[in-house]
Coordinates of C-alpha atoms and ligand atoms in Angstrom, one line a residue:
M131 CA -15.0 32.6 27.5
T132 CA -14.9 29.7 25.2
T133 CA -17.6 27.2 24.4
A134 CA -17.4 23.6 23.7
A135 CA -17.1 23.0 20.0
P136 CA -20.2 21.8 18.1
K137 CA -20.6 18.0 17.6
T138 CA -20.4 18.1 13.8
E139 CA -16.8 19.2 13.8
F140 CA -15.7 15.8 15.1
S141 CA -17.6 13.5 12.8
S142 CA -14.3 12.0 11.7
I143 CA -13.7 10.3 15.0
R144 CA -14.1 6.6 14.6
P145 CA -15.7 4.6 17.4
L146 CA -13.3 2.7 19.5
S147 CA -12.9 -0.8 18.1
E148 CA -13.6 -3.8 20.3
A149 CA -10.0 -4.9 20.0
D150 CA -8.7 -1.5 21.1
R151 CA -11.1 -1.5 24.0
D152 CA -10.1 -5.0 25.1
R153 CA -6.4 -4.0 25.0
I154 CA -7.0 -0.9 27.0
L155 CA -8.9 -2.8 29.7
A156 CA -6.2 -5.4 29.8
A157 CA -3.6 -2.7 30.1
V158 CA -5.3 -1.2 33.2
D159 CA -5.4 -4.6 34.8
T160 CA -1.7 -5.3 34.0
A161 CA -0.5 -2.0 35.6
F162 CA -3.0 -1.9 38.5
E163 CA -0.5 -3.0 41.2
T164 CA 1.9 -0.4 39.9
Q165 CA -0.9 2.2 40.1
L166 CA -1.5 1.2 43.7
D167 CA 2.2 1.7 44.5
F168 CA 2.0 5.1 43.0
L169 CA -1.2 5.9 44.9
S170 CA 0.5 4.8 48.1
D171 CA 3.4 7.1 47.4
L172 CA 0.9 10.0 46.9
I173 CA -0.8 9.2 50.2
R174 CA 2.5 9.2 52.1
C175 CA 3.0 12.9 51.2
V176 CA 1.4 15.0 53.8
S177 CA -0.1 17.5 51.4
L178 CA -2.0 19.7 53.7
R179 CA -2.6 23.3 52.7
G180 CA 0.7 25.0 52.0
Q181 CA 2.5 21.7 52.1
E182 CA 1.8 20.4 48.6
A183 CA 5.4 20.7 47.2
E184 CA 6.4 17.1 48.0
V185 CA 3.4 15.5 46.3
Q186 CA 3.6 17.9 43.4
E187 CA 7.2 17.0 42.8
L188 CA 6.2 13.4 42.8
V189 CA 3.5 14.0 40.2
E190 CA 5.8 16.2 38.2
R191 CA 8.4 13.3 38.0
A192 CA 5.7 10.8 37.1
L193 CA 4.5 13.1 34.2
L194 CA 8.1 13.9 33.0
E195 CA 8.9 10.1 32.9
R196 CA 5.9 9.6 30.7
G197 CA 7.0 12.2 28.2
Y198 CA 4.5 15.0 29.1
Q199 CA 5.4 18.6 28.6
V200 CA 5.3 19.7 32.3
D201 CA 4.9 23.1 33.9
R202 CA 4.9 24.2 37.5
Q203 CA 2.3 26.9 37.6
S204 CA 2.3 29.4 40.5
I205 CA -0.8 31.0 41.6
D206 CA -0.4 34.6 40.6
P207 CA -1.6 36.8 43.6
A208 CA -2.0 39.7 41.2
L209 CA -4.9 37.9 39.4
I210 CA -6.8 37.3 42.7
G211 CA -9.5 40.0 42.8
Q212 CA -9.1 40.6 39.1
H213 CA -10.3 37.4 37.5
P214 CA -13.7 36.2 38.6
A215 CA -12.6 32.5 38.9
F216 CA -10.6 33.4 42.0
S217 CA -11.7 33.4 45.6
P218 CA -10.2 35.4 48.4
A219 CA -6.7 34.2 49.5
T220 CA -5.6 34.5 53.1
V221 CA -2.3 32.7 52.8
S222 CA 0.9 33.0 50.7
Y223 CA 1.0 30.7 47.8
D224 CA 4.9 30.6 47.7
K225 CA 5.0 26.9 48.4
S226 CA 1.8 25.9 46.6
W227 CA 1.8 25.4 42.8
N228 CA -0.1 23.4 40.2
V229 CA 1.6 20.9 38.0
I230 CA 0.2 20.9 34.4
G231 CA 1.2 18.1 32.1
V232 CA 0.3 18.4 28.4
H233 CA 0.5 15.9 25.6
N234 CA 0.1 17.3 22.1
P235 CA -0.2 14.6 19.4
P236 CA 1.5 15.2 16.1
M237 CA -1.8 14.7 14.3
I238 CA -4.9 16.3 15.8
D239 CA -8.3 14.9 14.9
G240 CA -10.4 14.8 18.0
R241 CA -11.7 16.6 21.0
S242 CA -9.2 17.8 23.6
L243 CA -9.5 16.8 27.2
I244 CA -8.4 17.9 30.7
L245 CA -8.1 15.4 33.5
N246 CA -8.1 17.4 36.8
A247 CA -7.3 16.2 40.3
H248 CA -6.5 18.1 43.5
V249 CA -3.6 17.1 45.6
D250 CA -4.4 19.0 48.8
I251 CA -6.0 17.1 51.7
V252 CA -7.7 18.1 54.9
P253 CA -6.3 17.5 58.4
T254 CA -6.7 14.0 59.9
G255 CA -8.0 14.8 63.4
D256 CA -6.4 12.8 66.1
P257 CA -4.3 10.1 64.3
E258 CA -4.8 7.9 67.4
R259 CA -8.4 7.5 66.4
W260 CA -7.4 5.9 63.0
Q261 CA -7.3 2.2 62.6
Y262 CA -4.1 2.6 60.6
P263 CA -1.8 5.7 60.7
P264 CA -3.3 8.1 58.2
F265 CA -0.1 8.7 56.2
E266 CA 0.9 5.0 56.1
P267 CA -1.3 3.7 53.3
T268 CA -2.6 0.3 54.4
R269 CA -4.4 -2.3 52.4
H270 CA -7.1 -4.3 54.1
G271 CA -9.3 -6.5 52.1
E272 CA -10.6 -4.6 49.1
W273 CA -9.8 -1.2 50.7
L274 CA -6.8 1.1 50.8
Y275 CA -6.8 3.3 53.9
G276 CA -5.2 6.7 54.3
R277 CA -5.9 10.4 54.4
G278 CA -6.5 11.5 50.8
S279 CA -6.9 8.0 49.5
G280 CA -10.4 8.7 48.3
D281 CA -10.3 12.5 48.2
M282 CA -8.7 12.4 45.7
K283 CA -5.4 10.8 45.2
A284 CA -7.0 7.6 43.9
G285 CA -8.6 9.7 41.2
L286 CA -5.2 11.3 40.3
S287 CA -3.7 7.9 40.0
A288 CA -6.7 6.8 37.8
A289 CA -6.1 9.8 35.5
I290 CA -2.4 9.1 35.0
F291 CA -2.8 5.4 34.6
A292 CA -5.8 5.6 32.4
L293 CA -3.7 7.5 29.8
D294 CA -0.8 5.0 30.4
A295 CA -3.2 2.2 29.5
I296 CA -4.0 3.8 26.1
R297 CA -0.4 3.9 25.2
A298 CA 0.3 0.5 26.6
A299 CA -2.4 -0.8 24.3
G300 CA -0.4 0.5 21.4
L301 CA -2.6 3.5 20.8
E302 CA -2.1 7.2 20.7
L303 CA -4.7 9.9 21.4
T304 CA -5.4 12.1 18.4
A305 CA -6.3 15.2 20.5
P306 CA -4.4 17.2 23.1
V307 CA -4.8 16.0 26.6
Q308 CA -3.8 17.9 29.8
I309 CA -3.4 16.7 33.4
H310 CA -4.1 19.4 35.9
S311 CA -2.7 18.4 39.3
V312 CA -4.0 21.4 41.3
V313 CA -3.8 22.8 44.9
E314 CA -6.3 24.6 47.0
E315 CA -9.4 22.7 46.1
E316 CA -10.3 22.1 49.7
I317 CA -10.4 25.8 50.6
T318 CA -10.5 28.3 47.8
G319 CA -10.5 26.6 44.4
N320 CA -7.7 29.0 43.4
G321 CA -5.5 26.2 41.9
A322 CA -8.2 25.4 39.3
A323 CA -8.9 29.1 39.0
M324 CA -5.2 29.6 38.0
A325 CA -5.4 26.9 35.5
V326 CA -8.5 28.3 33.8
A327 CA -7.3 32.0 34.1
S328 CA -4.1 31.0 32.3
G329 CA -6.1 29.7 29.4
K330 CA -5.6 26.0 30.1
I331 CA -8.9 24.9 28.7
A332 CA -10.2 22.0 26.5
D333 CA -13.4 20.6 25.0
A334 CA -14.1 18.7 28.2
V335 CA -12.8 18.2 31.7
L336 CA -13.1 15.1 33.8
I337 CA -12.4 15.2 37.6
P338 CA -12.3 11.8 39.4
E339 CA -13.4 12.9 42.8
P340 CA -14.9 10.1 44.9
T341 CA -18.4 9.9 43.6
D342 CA -19.2 6.2 44.1
E343 CA -18.9 5.7 40.3
K344 CA -21.8 8.2 39.7
L345 CA -21.7 11.3 37.6
V346 CA -22.3 14.7 39.3
R347 CA -25.3 16.4 37.7
A348 CA -25.0 19.6 39.7
N349 CA -23.2 21.0 42.7
S350 CA -23.8 23.9 45.0
G351 CA -22.2 27.3 45.1
V352 CA -20.3 27.8 48.3
I353 CA -19.1 30.8 50.4
K354 CA -16.6 30.3 53.3
F355 CA -16.6 32.9 56.1
A356 CA -15.0 33.8 59.4
I357 CA -16.9 35.8 62.0
T358 CA -15.2 37.6 64.8
V359 CA -17.2 38.7 67.9
Q360 CA -15.7 41.0 70.5
G361 CA -17.2 40.8 74.0
T362 CA -16.4 42.7 77.2
P363 CA -13.9 40.9 79.4
A364 CA -14.5 40.8 83.1
H365 CA -13.3 39.2 86.3
P366 CA -15.6 36.5 87.8
R367 CA -16.6 38.8 90.7
E368 CA -18.1 41.3 88.3
V369 CA -19.5 39.0 85.6
S370 CA -22.6 41.2 85.1
G371 CA -20.4 43.9 83.7
G372 CA -18.9 41.6 81.1
V373 CA -20.3 40.2 77.9
S374 CA -19.0 36.8 76.9
A375 CA -17.8 36.7 73.3
L376 CA -18.1 33.0 73.3
E377 CA -21.7 33.1 74.3
A378 CA -22.4 35.8 71.8
A379 CA -20.8 33.6 69.1
M380 CA -22.9 30.7 70.0
R381 CA -26.0 32.8 69.7
L382 CA -24.9 33.9 66.3
I383 CA -24.4 30.3 65.2
D384 CA -28.0 29.5 66.3
H385 CA -29.2 32.5 64.3
L386 CA -27.2 31.3 61.2
R387 CA -29.2 28.0 61.4
K388 CA -32.3 30.1 60.5
L389 CA -30.5 31.4 57.4
E390 CA -29.5 27.8 56.5
A391 CA -33.2 26.8 56.8
R392 CA -34.3 29.8 54.7
W393 CA -31.8 28.9 51.9
N394 CA -32.9 25.3 52.1
E395 CA -36.5 26.3 51.7
E396 CA -35.7 27.6 48.2
R397 CA -34.9 24.1 46.9
P398 CA -38.3 23.0 45.5
T399 CA -37.9 25.7 42.7
R400 CA -34.3 24.8 41.9
P401 CA -33.5 22.3 39.2
F402 CA -32.1 19.0 40.5
F403 CA -32.0 20.1 44.1
D404 CA -35.6 19.4 45.1
E405 CA -34.7 16.1 46.8
V406 CA -31.3 17.2 48.2
D407 CA -31.5 16.8 52.0
N408 CA -29.6 19.9 53.0
P409 CA -28.3 21.9 50.1
A410 CA -27.2 24.9 52.2
A411 CA -25.4 22.7 54.7
L412 CA -24.1 25.3 57.1
T413 CA -21.0 23.9 58.7
I414 CA -19.1 25.6 61.5
G415 CA -15.7 24.1 61.1
T416 CA -13.6 25.9 63.7
I417 CA -14.1 28.0 66.7
N418 CA -11.5 29.8 68.8
G419 CA -12.3 32.0 71.7
G420 CA -11.5 33.1 75.2
E421 CA -8.2 33.8 76.9
W422 CA -8.3 32.6 80.4
I423 CA -10.3 30.0 82.3
A424 CA -11.5 32.4 84.9
S425 CA -12.2 35.5 82.7
V426 CA -15.3 36.5 80.7
P427 CA -13.9 35.9 77.2
S428 CA -13.1 39.1 75.2
C429 CA -13.0 37.6 71.7
C430 CA -14.3 34.6 69.7
R431 CA -13.8 33.8 66.0
F432 CA -15.5 31.0 64.2
E433 CA -15.2 29.8 60.6
G434 CA -17.7 28.0 58.4
R435 CA -19.2 27.5 55.0
I436 CA -22.7 27.6 53.6
G437 CA -24.0 26.6 50.2
F438 CA -26.6 27.8 47.6
Y439 CA -27.8 26.9 44.1
P440 CA -26.2 26.8 40.6
G441 CA -27.1 30.0 38.8
D442 CA -27.0 32.1 42.0
D443 CA -24.5 35.0 42.0
P444 CA -22.1 34.2 44.9
Q445 CA -21.6 38.0 45.5
E446 CA -25.3 38.4 46.1
R447 CA -25.2 35.5 48.6
V448 CA -22.3 37.2 50.3
K449 CA -24.4 40.4 50.6
E450 CA -27.4 38.5 51.9
F451 CA -25.3 36.7 54.5
G452 CA -23.6 39.9 55.7
A453 CA -27.0 41.7 56.0
F454 CA -28.5 38.8 57.9
V455 CA -25.6 38.8 60.4
A456 CA -26.0 42.5 60.9
V457 CA -29.7 42.3 61.5
V458 CA -29.6 39.4 64.0
A459 CA -26.7 40.9 65.8
A460 CA -28.6 44.1 66.3
D461 CA -31.8 42.3 67.4
D462 CA -30.3 39.7 69.8
P463 CA -30.3 41.0 73.4
L464 CA -26.8 39.5 74.1
V465 CA -25.1 40.1 70.8
Q466 CA -26.3 43.7 70.6
R467 CA -24.1 44.4 73.7
C468 CA -21.0 43.6 71.5
P469 CA -19.6 45.7 68.8
G470 CA -20.9 44.6 65.4
P471 CA -19.5 41.2 64.4
V472 CA -16.9 41.3 61.7
V473 CA -17.5 39.0 58.7
E474 CA -14.5 38.0 56.5
W475 CA -14.4 35.9 53.4
V476 CA -11.6 33.4 53.9
G477 CA -12.1 30.6 51.4
V478 CA -14.1 29.8 48.3
V479 CA -16.7 32.3 47.1
H480 CA -17.9 30.6 44.0
A481 CA -21.0 29.7 42.0
G482 CA -22.3 26.2 41.6
Y483 CA -22.7 24.5 38.2
T484 CA -25.0 22.1 36.4
L485 CA -24.0 19.5 33.8
D486 CA -26.8 20.0 31.4
P487 CA -28.3 16.6 30.4
G488 CA -27.8 15.5 26.8
S489 CA -24.2 16.6 26.3
E490 CA -22.0 14.5 24.1
A491 CA -19.4 14.3 26.9
E492 CA -21.9 12.7 29.2
A493 CA -22.9 10.2 26.5
V494 CA -19.3 9.1 25.8
L495 CA -18.7 8.7 29.6
A496 CA -21.9 6.7 30.0
E497 CA -20.7 4.3 27.3
A498 CA -17.2 4.1 28.8
H499 CA -18.8 3.4 32.2
A500 CA -21.0 0.6 30.8
A501 CA -18.0 -1.0 29.0
A502 CA -15.8 -0.8 32.1
N503 CA -18.6 -2.5 34.1
A504 CA -19.6 -5.1 31.6
P505 CA -21.2 -7.6 31.7
D506 CA -23.0 -7.0 35.0
G507 CA -22.8 -3.2 35.4
S508 CA -25.7 -0.9 35.6
P509 CA -26.0 2.3 33.6
I510 CA -24.3 5.3 35.0
Q511 CA -26.3 7.2 37.6
T512 CA -26.3 10.9 38.2
Y513 CA -26.7 12.8 41.4
V514 CA -26.3 16.2 43.0
M515 CA -23.3 17.0 45.2
A516 CA -24.0 19.7 47.7
C517 CA -20.5 20.9 48.0
Y518 CA -17.9 22.9 46.2
L519 CA -16.1 21.2 43.3
D520 CA -13.3 22.5 41.0
A521 CA -15.5 21.5 38.1
A522 CA -17.5 24.6 38.8
V523 CA -14.5 26.8 37.9
Y524 CA -14.1 25.1 34.5
S525 CA -17.9 25.1 33.9
V526 CA -18.7 28.6 35.0
H527 CA -15.7 30.5 33.7
A528 CA -14.8 28.5 30.5
S529 CA -18.1 26.8 29.7
I530 CA -16.4 23.5 29.5
P531 CA -18.6 20.4 29.9
S532 CA -17.4 19.2 33.4
L533 CA -17.7 15.6 34.4
V534 CA -17.1 14.6 38.0
Y535 CA -16.9 10.9 38.2
G536 CA -14.7 8.7 40.4
P537 CA -14.3 5.8 42.7
I538 CA -16.2 4.6 45.8
A539 CA -14.6 5.9 48.9
E540 CA -15.7 6.1 52.5
N541 CA -15.0 8.5 55.4
I542 CA -13.6 11.3 53.3
H543 CA -12.8 14.3 55.6
A544 CA -13.3 11.9 58.4
I545 CA -11.5 9.1 60.3
D546 CA -10.3 5.9 58.5
E547 CA -10.7 7.4 55.0
R548 CA -10.5 4.6 52.5
V549 CA -11.0 3.9 48.8
S550 CA -12.4 0.7 47.2
L551 CA -9.7 -0.9 45.0
P552 CA -12.1 -2.8 42.7
S553 CA -14.0 0.4 42.2
L554 CA -10.7 2.3 41.5
R555 CA -9.8 -0.4 38.9
R556 CA -13.3 0.0 37.2
V557 CA -13.0 3.8 37.2
T558 CA -9.5 3.8 35.8
K559 CA -10.9 1.6 33.0
A560 CA -13.8 3.9 32.4
I561 CA -11.6 7.0 32.3
A562 CA -9.2 5.2 29.8
L563 CA -12.1 4.3 27.5
F564 CA -13.6 7.7 27.9
A565 CA -10.4 9.5 27.0
A566 CA -9.8 7.1 24.0
S567 CA -13.3 7.7 22.7
W568 CA -13.5 11.4 23.4
C569 CA -10.1 12.3 22.0
G570 CA -9.9 9.6 19.4
V571 CA -7.0 7.1 18.9
R572 CA -4.8 5.8 16.2
P573 CA -2.1 3.1 16.3
A574 CA 1.0 4.5 18.0
E575 CA 4.2 4.8 16.1
S576 CA 6.5 3.5 18.8
A577 CA 4.6 2.7 22.0
P578 CA 4.7 -0.7 23.5
R579 CA 1.8 -3.0 22.8
I580 CA 0.0 -4.9 25.5
S581 CA -2.3 -7.8 25.3
A582 CA -4.3 -9.6 27.9
A583 CA -1.3 -11.9 28.2
G584 CA 1.0 -9.0 29.1
L585 CA 3.5 -6.7 27.5
E586 CA 4.8 -7.5 24.0
S587 CA 8.0 -5.9 22.9
Ligands
ZN182 ZN1 -12.0 16.4 46.7

């Protein structure tokens, strides 16, 4: 475990000058169309689970071109089950690896920073239902459409181009900065877990997930399960001798709604969660069952996730969940006619986190947000995100102040996902100003300078 370094150690960091700030903001504007081209290239990569190689090669190239020290980082299966940051893995990680870019300045006089983004995306559903093909990024008005545009390839582009803007402004960070382009966020969090388990830590991490330009105050812990129910198959002429695994599974799902309600009832006593609509948010994501149209189905398997509160031990929630399933299965008149349902853990099993109010990281981000939104912007708002975030891995296992803050996006995990381009521009600016203030800057020896009028040689 490491802890964030105390404030006093960094008293030598000078505040960002107004001139530096203006040059950084101008540099984001100057490169914004190039950023959108890069973002579009990211969206064209179909980076579903296990298929992230193409997008990671693209990110790797982009970081190498910029002079980062770049490593491909495999997820070591031997660590899973050994290090507490990992969740169960059900697939091979042969074709899934992180890309870690590091810049170590010659002179260190500031706080180090990680910018993290995940490159994996979720399936599109029927592409015919999309207004534009999901992997052909399309600009319409102030939006860019495409699967992964908001969640969270825009954020990845913001991280890379924010750091570019600092250099284009003729400045150099005075603390190490890392870019963690990770896999597996959408299912296990094992990409971020690998980064943390391998000691890739810093004084703060910022993750530009699509948060509508708000800062995440807390998220939920999450466990992802699969339940298999075995029925008794039968011919339609002797239905009474059979037990439908499908119907038994549906009963179990109904019972699980009671567990969801029970976990939701805990919210009044949980900091930051008292006004969250549905913190447990039981979601049944897939269901597969039956073998033949005219047979009583012998087997049904469904998968889902359920959430709980920061501070809860996920293993205790796993036990509570398993015990609940066993009790309702034994009590239900239909399900009790089946062998005991088998519960498996097939995705993230992880605690939630809280960003404690009053951290210096939050104060620096609040200032950067205000400057990026000047003159009409409102102060940064905070909210609770009732879902898993990789920030939890950095926060829980390395005690790193974890800031989740990113652009406005709509329809993430849905049809016609899109990201707001003016919002992405503002967020890129805020991240650039945050990184410059957090890490500290000094005039670069040889970097190009940029002014509002454009590049100067
Ligand atoms: Zn995401």
